[in-house]
CSV table of C-alpha atoms in Angstrom, one decimal:
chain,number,residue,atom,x,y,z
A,1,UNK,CA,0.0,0.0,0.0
A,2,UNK,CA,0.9,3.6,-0.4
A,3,UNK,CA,2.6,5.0,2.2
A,4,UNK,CA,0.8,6.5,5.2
A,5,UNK,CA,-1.7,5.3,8.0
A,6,UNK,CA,-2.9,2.2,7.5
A,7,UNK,CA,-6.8,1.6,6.7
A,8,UNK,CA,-9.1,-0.1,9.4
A,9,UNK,CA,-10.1,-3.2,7.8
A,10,UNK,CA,-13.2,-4.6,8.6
A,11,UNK,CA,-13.7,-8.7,7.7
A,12,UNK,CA,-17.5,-9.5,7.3
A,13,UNK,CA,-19.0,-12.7,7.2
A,14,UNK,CA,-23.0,-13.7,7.4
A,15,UNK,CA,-23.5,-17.3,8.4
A,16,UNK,CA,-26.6,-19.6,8.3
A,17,UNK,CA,-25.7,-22.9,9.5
A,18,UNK,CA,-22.0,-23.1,9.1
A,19,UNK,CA,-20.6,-25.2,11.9
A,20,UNK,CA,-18.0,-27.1,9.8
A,21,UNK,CA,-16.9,-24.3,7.9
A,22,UNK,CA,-17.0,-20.9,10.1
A,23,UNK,CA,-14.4,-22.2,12.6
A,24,UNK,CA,-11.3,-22.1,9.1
A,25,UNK,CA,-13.0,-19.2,7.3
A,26,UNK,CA,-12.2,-17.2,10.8
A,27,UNK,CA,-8.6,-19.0,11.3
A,28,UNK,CA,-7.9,-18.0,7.8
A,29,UNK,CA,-8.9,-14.3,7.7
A,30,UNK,CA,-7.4,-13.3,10.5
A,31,UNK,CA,-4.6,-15.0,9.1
A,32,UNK,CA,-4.1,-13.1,6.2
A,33,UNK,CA,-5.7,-9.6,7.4
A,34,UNK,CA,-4.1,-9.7,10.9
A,35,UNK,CA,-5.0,-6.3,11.9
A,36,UNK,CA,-8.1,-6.7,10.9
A,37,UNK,CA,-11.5,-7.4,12.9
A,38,UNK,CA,-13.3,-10.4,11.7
A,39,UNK,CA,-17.0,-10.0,12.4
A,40,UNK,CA,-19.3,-13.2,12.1
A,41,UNK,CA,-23.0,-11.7,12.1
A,42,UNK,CA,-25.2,-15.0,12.6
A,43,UNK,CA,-28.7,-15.6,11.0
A,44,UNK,CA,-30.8,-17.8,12.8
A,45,UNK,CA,-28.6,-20.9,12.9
A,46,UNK,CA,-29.7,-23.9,14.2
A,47,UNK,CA,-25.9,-25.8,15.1
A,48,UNK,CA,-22.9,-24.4,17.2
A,49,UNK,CA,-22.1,-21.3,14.5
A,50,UNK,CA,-21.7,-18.9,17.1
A,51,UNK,CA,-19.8,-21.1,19.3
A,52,UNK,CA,-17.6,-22.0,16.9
A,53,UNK,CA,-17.1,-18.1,15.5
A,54,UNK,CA,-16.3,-16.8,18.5
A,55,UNK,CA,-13.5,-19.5,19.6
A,56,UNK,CA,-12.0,-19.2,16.3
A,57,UNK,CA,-11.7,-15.1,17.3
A,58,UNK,CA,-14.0,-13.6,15.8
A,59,UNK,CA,-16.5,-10.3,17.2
A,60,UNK,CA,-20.0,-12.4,17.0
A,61,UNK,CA,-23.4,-10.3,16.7
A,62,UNK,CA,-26.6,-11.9,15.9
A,63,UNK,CA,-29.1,-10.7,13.0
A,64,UNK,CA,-33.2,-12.4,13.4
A,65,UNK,CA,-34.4,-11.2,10.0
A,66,UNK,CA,-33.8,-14.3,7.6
A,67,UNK,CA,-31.9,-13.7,4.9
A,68,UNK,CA,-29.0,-12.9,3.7
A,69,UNK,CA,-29.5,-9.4,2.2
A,70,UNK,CA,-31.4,-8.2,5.9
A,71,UNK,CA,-27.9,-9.5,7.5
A,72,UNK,CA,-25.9,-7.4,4.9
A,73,UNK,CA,-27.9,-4.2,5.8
A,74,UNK,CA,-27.3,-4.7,9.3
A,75,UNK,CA,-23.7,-5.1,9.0
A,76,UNK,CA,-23.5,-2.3,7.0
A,77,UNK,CA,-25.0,-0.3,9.4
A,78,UNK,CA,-23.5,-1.2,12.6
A,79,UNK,CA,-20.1,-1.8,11.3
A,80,UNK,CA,-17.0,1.7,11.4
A,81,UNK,CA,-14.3,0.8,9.0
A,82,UNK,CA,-12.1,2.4,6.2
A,83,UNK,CA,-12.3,-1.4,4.4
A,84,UNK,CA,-14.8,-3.7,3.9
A,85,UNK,CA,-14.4,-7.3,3.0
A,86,UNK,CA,-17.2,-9.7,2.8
A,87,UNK,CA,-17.0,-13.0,2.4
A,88,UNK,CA,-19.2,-16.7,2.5
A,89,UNK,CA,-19.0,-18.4,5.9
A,90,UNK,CA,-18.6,-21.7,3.8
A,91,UNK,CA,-14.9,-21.9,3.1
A,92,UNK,CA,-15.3,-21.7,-0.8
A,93,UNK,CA,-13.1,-18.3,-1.3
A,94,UNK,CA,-9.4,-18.0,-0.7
A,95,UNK,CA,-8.4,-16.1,2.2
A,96,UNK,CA,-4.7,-15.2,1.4
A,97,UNK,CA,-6.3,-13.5,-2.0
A,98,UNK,CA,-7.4,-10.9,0.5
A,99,UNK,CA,-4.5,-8.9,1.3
A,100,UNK,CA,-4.2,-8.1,-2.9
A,101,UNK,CA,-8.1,-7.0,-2.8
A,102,UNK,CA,-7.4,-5.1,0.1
A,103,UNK,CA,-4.5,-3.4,-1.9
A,104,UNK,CA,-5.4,-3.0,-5.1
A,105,UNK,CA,-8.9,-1.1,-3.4
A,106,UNK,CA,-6.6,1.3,-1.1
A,107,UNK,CA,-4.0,2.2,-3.6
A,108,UNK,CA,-6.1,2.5,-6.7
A,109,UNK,CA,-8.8,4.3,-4.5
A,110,UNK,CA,-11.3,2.1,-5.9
A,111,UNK,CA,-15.2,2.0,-4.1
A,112,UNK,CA,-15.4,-2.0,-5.2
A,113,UNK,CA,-13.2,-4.8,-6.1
A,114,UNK,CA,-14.9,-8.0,-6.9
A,115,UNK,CA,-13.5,-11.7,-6.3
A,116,UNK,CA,-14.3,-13.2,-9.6
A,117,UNK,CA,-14.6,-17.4,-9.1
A,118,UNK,CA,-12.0,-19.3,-11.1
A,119,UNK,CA,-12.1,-22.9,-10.3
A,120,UNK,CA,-12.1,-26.6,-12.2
A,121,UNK,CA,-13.4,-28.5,-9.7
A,122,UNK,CA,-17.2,-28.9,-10.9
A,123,UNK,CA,-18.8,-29.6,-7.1
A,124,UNK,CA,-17.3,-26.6,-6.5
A,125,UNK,CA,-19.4,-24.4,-9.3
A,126,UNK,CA,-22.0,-27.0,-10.5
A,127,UNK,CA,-23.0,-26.0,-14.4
A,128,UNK,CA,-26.1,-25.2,-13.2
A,129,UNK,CA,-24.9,-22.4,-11.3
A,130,UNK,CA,-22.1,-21.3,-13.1
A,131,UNK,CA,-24.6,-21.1,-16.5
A,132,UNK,CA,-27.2,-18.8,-14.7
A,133,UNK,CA,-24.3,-16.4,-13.6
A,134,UNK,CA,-23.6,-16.6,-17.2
A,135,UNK,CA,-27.0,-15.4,-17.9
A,136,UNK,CA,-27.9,-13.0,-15.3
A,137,UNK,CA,-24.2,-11.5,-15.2
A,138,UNK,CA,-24.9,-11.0,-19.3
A,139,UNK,CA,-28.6,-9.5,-18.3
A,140,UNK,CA,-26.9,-6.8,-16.2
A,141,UNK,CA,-23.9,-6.2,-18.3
A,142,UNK,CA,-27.1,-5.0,-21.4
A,143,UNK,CA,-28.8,-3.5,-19.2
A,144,UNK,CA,-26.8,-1.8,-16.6
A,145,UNK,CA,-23.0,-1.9,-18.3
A,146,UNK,CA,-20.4,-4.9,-18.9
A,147,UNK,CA,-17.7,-4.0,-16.0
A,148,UNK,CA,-18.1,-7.6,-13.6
A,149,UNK,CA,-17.8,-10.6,-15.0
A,150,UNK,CA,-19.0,-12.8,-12.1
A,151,UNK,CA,-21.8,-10.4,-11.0
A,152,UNK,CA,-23.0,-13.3,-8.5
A,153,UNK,CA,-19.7,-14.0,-6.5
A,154,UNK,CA,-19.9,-13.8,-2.5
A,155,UNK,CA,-16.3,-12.2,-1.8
A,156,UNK,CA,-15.5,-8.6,-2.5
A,157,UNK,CA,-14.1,-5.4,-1.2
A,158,UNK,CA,-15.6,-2.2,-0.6
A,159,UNK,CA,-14.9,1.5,0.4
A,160,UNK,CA,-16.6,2.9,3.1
A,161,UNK,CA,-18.2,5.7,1.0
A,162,UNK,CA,-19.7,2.7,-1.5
A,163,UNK,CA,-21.0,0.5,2.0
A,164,UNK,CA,-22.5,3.8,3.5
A,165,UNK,CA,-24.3,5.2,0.3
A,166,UNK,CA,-26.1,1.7,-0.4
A,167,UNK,CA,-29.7,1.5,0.5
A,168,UNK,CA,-29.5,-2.3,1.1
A,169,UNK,CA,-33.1,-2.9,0.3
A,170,UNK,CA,-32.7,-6.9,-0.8
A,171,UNK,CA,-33.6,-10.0,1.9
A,172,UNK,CA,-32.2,-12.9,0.1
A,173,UNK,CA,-29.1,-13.8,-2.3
A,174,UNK,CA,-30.4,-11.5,-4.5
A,175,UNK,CA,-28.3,-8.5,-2.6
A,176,UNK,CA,-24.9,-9.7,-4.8
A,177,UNK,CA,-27.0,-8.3,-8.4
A,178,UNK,CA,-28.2,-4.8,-5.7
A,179,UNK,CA,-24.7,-4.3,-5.0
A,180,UNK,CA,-23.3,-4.5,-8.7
A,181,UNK,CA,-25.9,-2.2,-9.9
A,182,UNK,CA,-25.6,0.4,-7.0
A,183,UNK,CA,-21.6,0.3,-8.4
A,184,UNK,CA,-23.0,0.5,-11.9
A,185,UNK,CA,-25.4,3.3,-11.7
A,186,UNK,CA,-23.6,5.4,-9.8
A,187,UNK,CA,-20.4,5.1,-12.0
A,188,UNK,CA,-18.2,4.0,-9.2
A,189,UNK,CA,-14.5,3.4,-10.0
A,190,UNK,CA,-14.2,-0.4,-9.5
A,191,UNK,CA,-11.9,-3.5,-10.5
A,192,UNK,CA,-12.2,-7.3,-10.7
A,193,UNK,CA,-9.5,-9.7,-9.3
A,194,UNK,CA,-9.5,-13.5,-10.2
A,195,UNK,CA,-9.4,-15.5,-7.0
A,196,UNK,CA,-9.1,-19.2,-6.3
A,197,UNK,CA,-12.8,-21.1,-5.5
A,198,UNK,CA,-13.3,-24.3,-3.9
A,199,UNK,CA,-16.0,-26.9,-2.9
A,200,UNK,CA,-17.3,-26.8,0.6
A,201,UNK,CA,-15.4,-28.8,3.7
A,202,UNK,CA,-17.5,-32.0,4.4
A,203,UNK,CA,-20.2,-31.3,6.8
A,204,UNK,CA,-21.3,-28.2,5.4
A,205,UNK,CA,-24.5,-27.6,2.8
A,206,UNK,CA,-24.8,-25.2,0.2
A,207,UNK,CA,-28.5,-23.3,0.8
A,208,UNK,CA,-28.8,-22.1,-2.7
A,209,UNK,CA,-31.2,-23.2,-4.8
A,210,UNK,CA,-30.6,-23.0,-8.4
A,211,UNK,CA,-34.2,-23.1,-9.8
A,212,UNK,CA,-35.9,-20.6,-6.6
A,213,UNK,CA,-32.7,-18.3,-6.1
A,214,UNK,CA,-31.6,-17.9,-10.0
A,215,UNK,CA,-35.7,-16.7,-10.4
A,216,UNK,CA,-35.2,-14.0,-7.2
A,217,UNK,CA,-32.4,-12.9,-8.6
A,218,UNK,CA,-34.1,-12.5,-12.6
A,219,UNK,CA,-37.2,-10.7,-10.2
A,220,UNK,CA,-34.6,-8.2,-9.1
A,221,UNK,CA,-33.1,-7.5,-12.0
A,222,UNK,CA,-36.7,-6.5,-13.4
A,223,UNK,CA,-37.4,-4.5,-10.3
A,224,UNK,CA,-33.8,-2.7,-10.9
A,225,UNK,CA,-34.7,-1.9,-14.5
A,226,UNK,CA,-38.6,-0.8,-13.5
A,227,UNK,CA,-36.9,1.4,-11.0
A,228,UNK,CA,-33.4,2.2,-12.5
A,229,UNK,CA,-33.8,2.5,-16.1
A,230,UNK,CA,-38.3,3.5,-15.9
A,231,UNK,CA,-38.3,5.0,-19.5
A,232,UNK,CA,-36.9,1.9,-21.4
A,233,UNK,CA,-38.9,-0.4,-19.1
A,234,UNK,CA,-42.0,1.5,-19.9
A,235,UNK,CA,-41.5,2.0,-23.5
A,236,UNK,CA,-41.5,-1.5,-23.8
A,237,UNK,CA,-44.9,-1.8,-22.4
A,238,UNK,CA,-45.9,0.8,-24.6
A,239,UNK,CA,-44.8,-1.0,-27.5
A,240,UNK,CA,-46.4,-4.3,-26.8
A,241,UNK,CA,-49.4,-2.8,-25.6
A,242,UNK,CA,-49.6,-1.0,-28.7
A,243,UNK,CA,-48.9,-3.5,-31.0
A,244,UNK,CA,-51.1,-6.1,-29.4
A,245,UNK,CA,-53.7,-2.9,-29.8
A,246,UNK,CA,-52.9,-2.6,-33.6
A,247,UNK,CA,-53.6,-6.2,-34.7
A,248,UNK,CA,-56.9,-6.3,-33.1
A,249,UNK,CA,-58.1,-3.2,-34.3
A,250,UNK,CA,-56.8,-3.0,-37.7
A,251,UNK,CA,-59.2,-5.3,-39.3
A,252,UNK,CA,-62.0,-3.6,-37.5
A,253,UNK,CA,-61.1,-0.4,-39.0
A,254,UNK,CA,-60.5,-1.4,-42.2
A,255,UNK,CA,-64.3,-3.4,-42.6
A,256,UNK,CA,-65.2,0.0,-41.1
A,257,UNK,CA,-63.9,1.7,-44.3
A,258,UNK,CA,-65.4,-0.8,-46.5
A,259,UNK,CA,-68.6,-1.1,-45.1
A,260,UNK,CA,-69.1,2.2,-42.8
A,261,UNK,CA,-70.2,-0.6,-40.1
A,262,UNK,CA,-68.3,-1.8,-36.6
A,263,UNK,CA,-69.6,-5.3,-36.6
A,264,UNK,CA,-66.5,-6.5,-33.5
A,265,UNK,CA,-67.9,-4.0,-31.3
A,266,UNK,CA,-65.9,-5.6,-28.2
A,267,UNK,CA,-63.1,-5.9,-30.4
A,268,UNK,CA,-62.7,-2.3,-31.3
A,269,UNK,CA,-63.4,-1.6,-27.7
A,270,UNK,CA,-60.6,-3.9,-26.7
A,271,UNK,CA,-58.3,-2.4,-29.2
A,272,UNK,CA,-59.0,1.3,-28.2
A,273,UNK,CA,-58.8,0.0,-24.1
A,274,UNK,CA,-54.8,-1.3,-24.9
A,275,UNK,CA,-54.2,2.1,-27.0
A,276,UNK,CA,-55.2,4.0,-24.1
A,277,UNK,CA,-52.8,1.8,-21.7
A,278,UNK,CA,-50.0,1.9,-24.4
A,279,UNK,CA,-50.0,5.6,-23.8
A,280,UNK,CA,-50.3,5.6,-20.1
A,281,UNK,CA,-47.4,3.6,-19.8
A,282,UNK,CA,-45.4,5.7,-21.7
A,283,UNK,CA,-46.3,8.7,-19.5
A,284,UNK,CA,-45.5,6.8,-16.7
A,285,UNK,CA,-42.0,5.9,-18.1
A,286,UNK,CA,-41.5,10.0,-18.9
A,287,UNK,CA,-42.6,10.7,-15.5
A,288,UNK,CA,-40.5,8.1,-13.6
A,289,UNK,CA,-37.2,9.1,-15.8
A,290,UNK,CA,-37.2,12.2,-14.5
A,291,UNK,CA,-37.9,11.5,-11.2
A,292,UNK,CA,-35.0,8.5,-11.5
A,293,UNK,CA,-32.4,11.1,-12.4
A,294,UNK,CA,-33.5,13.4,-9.3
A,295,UNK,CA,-32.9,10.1,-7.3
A,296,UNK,CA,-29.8,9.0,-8.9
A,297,UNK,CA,-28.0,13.0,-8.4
A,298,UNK,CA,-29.4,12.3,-4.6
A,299,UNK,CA,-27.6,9.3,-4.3
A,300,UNK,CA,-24.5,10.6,-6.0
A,301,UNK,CA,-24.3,13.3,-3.7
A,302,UNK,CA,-24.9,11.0,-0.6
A,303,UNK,CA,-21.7,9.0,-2.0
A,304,UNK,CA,-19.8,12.4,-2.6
A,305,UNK,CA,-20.2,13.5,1.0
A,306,UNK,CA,-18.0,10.2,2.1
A,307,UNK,CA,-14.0,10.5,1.8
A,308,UNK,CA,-12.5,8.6,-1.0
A,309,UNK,CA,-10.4,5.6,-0.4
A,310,UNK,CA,-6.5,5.6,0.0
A,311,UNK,CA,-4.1,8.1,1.5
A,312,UNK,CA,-4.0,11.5,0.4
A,313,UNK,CA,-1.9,14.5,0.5
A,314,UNK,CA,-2.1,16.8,3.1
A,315,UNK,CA,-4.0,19.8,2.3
A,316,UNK,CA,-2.4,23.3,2.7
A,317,UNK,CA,-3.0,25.2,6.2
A,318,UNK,CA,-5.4,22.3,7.2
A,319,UNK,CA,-4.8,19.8,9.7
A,320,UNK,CA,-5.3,16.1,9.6
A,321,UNK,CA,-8.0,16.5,11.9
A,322,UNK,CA,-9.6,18.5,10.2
A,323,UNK,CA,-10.4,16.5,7.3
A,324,UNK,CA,-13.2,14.7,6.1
């Protein structure tokens, strides 16, 4: 790292049920970050996590709301640190990868760095999985921009501005695609590091389900564009809407022309009823656009009011103390 005082480093970890596991993942951590505080933040587990977590060292709080997005919002909130790093409870990411994240976020005054998966071993990232990150990832990437390439992984970095500045409004594992597009949308300088991934110690259970969580994750990423990007969303609507309006009443306008007669009464009515909707949703899509932007300037300026990451030079005629 650059010289000058070192960053508070703060090592997160949610955990559901990860006796075998938590006890190494802690070991490991505090391992390779050893000035860092490793904070286990248990969700309702029904074995010896917390017993396990707090012999291995590490600061032990409890969340009640299931899920794993409701325990990222609470660790964001309760937790002060210059660095973030999160990370599984399951033993799957490679600790010793940490200290480079850690780095490259610091020196390069990045708000994110991601721990993209690269492993062989198949257990480890069944095809299943690793094809719906495909998909979703390449969802995001049209949608939102193509700057992660493993948009789903469970290790990463992160600034204090980016934790601080993100609303944190997902419950499940769908709060992996919330934080890549909070880093998206607001433009945030941020890298992507390839890091080792492994299958789980013996004893421990994956709790994601491909079929449930992979359609969670696709609702979000409708929600995100509803919300994110109104006016395409919208104009989509309009378009179908529209169309589906055309082909019905077409026909019944042009036997009107022929005959001066509107013998699909319903149908004309069902035509003009879809028109009307086309149009509505297209001034809802105008409307939410501009209130979007208003949103999006609010939540730049929220990010702007945190200090950047890494050291900086001292500022003439103003103390240390007295900067932000």
């Amino acid at each position: 790292m650059q010289a000058g005082p070192a960053p508070t480093v703060a090592v997160l970890i949610p955990c559901y049920n990860e006796e075998a596991a938590i006890g190494k993942v802690v070991q490991d951590f505090r391992a390779a970050l050893p000035d860092a505080i490793v904070y286990v933040y248990d969700n309702n587990s029904k074995d010896r996590t917390v017993e396990v977590a707090r012999a291995a060292g590490a600061v032990v709080r409890r969340e009640p709301l299931q899920g794993k997005g409701n325990v990222m919002r609470r660790m964001f909130a309760d937790i002060e640190a210059d660095v973030y790093v999160l990370v599984d409870g399951d033993d799957t990411y490679h600790a010793p990868s940490a200290p480079e994240l850690v780095r490259r976020l610091w020196d390069e005054q990045l708000d994110m760095v991601n721990g993209a998966r690269v492993t062989e071993i198949v257990a480890a990232y069944r095809p299943g999985h690793r094809f719906g990150n495909l998909v979703l990832t390449g969802m995001v990437a049209k949608i939102f921009g193509s700057r992660i390439g493993d948009m789903l992984s469970g290790y990463r970095v992160f600034s204090r501005r980016f934790v601080k500045s993100f609303p944190a409004l997902a419950s499940g594992f769908e709060t992996e695609t919330e934080l890549t597009v909070h880093a998206l949308e607001l433009r945030m300088p941020i890298a992507e590091v390839k890091t080792p991934y492994k299958d789980r110690p013996p004893g421990s259970h994956s709790k994601l389900n491909t079929i449930r969580d992979g359609i969670r994750i696709l609702r979000t990423i409708i929600i995100l564009v509803k919300e994110e990007r109104p006016l395409p969303f919208f104009s989509a609507a309009f378009g179908l809407l529209a169309l589906l309006s055309m082909i019905l009443g077409v026909p019944v306008i042009a036997t009107y022309f022929e005959t001066g007669l509107v013998p699909r009464f319903p149908t004309a009515l069902l035509a003009t009823g879809l028109m009307l909707l086309a149009f509505l949703s297209l001034t809802c899509g105008l409307i939410l656009d501009t209130v979007t932007h208003g949103r999006r300037e609010a939540k730049r300026m929220s990010y702007l009011s945190l200090r950047a990451p890494g050291n900086h030079p001292p500022l003439a005629g103003v103390r240390g103390d007295e900067r932000r």
